[in-house]
mmCIF file of C-alpha atoms in Angstrom:
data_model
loop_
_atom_site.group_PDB
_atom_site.id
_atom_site.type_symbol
_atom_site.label_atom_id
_atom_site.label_comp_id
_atom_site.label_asym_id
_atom_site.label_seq_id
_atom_site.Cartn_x
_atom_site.Cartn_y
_atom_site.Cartn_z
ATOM 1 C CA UNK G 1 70.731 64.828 94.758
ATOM 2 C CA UNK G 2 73.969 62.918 94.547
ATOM 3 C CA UNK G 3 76.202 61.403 96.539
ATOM 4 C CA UNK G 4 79.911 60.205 96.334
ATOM 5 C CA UNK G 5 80.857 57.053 98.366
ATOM 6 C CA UNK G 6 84.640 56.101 99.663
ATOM 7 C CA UNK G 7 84.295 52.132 100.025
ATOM 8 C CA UNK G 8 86.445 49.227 100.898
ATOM 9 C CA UNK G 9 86.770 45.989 98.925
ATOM 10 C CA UNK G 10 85.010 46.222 96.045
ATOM 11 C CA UNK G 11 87.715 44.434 93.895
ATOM 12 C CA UNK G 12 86.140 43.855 90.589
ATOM 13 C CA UNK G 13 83.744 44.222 87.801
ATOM 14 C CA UNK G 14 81.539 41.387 89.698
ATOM 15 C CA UNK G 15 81.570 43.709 93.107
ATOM 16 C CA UNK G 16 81.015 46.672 90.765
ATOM 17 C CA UNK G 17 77.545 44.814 89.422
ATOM 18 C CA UNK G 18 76.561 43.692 93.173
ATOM 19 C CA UNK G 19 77.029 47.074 94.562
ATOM 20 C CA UNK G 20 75.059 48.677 92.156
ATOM 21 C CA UNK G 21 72.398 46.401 91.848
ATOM 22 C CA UNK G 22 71.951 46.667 96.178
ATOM 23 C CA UNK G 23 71.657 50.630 95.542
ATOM 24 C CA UNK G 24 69.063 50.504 92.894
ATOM 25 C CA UNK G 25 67.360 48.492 94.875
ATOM 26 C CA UNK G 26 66.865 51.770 97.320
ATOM 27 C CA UNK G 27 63.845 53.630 96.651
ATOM 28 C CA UNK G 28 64.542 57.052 95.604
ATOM 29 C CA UNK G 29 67.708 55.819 93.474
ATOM 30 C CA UNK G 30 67.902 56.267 89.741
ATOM 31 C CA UNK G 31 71.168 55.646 89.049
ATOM 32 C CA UNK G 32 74.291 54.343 90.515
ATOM 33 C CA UNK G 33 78.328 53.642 89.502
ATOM 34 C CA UNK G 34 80.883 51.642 91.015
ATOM 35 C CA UNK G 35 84.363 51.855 90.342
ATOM 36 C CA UNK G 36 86.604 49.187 91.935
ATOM 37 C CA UNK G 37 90.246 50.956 90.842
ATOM 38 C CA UNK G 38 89.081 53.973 92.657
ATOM 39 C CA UNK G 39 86.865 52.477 95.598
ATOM 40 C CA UNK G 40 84.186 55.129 94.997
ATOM 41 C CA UNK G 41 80.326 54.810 93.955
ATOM 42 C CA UNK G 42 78.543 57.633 92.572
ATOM 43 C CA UNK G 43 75.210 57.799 93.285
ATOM 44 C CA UNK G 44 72.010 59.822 91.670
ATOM 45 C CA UNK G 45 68.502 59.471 93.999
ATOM 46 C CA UNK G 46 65.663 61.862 94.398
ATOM 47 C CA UNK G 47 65.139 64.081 97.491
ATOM 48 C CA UNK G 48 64.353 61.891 100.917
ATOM 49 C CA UNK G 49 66.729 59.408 100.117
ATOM 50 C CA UNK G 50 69.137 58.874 103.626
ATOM 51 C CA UNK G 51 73.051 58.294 103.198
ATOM 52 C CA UNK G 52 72.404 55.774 106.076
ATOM 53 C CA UNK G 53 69.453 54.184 103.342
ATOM 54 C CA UNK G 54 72.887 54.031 100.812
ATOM 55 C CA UNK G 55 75.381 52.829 103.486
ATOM 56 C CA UNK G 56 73.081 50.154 104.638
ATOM 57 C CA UNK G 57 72.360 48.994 100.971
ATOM 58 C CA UNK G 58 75.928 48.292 100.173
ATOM 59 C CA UNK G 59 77.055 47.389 103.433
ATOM 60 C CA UNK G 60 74.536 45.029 103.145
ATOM 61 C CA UNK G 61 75.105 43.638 99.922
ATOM 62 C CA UNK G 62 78.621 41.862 101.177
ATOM 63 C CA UNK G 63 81.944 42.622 102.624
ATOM 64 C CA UNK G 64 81.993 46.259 101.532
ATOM 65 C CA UNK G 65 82.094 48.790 104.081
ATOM 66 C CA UNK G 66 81.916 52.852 103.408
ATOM 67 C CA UNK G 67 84.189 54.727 104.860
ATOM 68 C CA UNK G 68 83.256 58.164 103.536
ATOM 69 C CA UNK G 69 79.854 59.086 101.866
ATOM 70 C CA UNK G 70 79.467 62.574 101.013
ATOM 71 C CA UNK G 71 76.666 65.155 99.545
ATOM 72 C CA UNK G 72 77.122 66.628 96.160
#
């Protein structure tokens, strides 16, 4: 399954790295992308794994918020 995340403030390569480390921190997530000119993290997990497990992990990880996460 993968999902595709609207955020707010992730500004920079450094926000790119914290984001992505928080989400593959998840269990269930095998890979996921951050792209700070675009505000949007792609993300690849197995079945089971919640949007509000992914909103949590990078809400969580510092002053990001989500604003949209969607289903692929």
């Amino acid at each position: 399954m993968n999902y595709t995340i609207k955020t707010q403030g992730i500004m920079c390569g450094h926000c790119e790295a914290t984001v992505e480390s928080a989400l593959l921190k998840v269990a269930g997530v095998t890979d996921a992308e951050a792209d700070h000119d675009a505000n949007v993290v792609t993300v690849e997990c197995g079945e089971g794994v919640s949007a509000d497990a992914l909103r949590e992990a990078i809400e969580g990880a510092g002053s990001y918020k989500v604003l949209e996460l969607a289903a692929n």
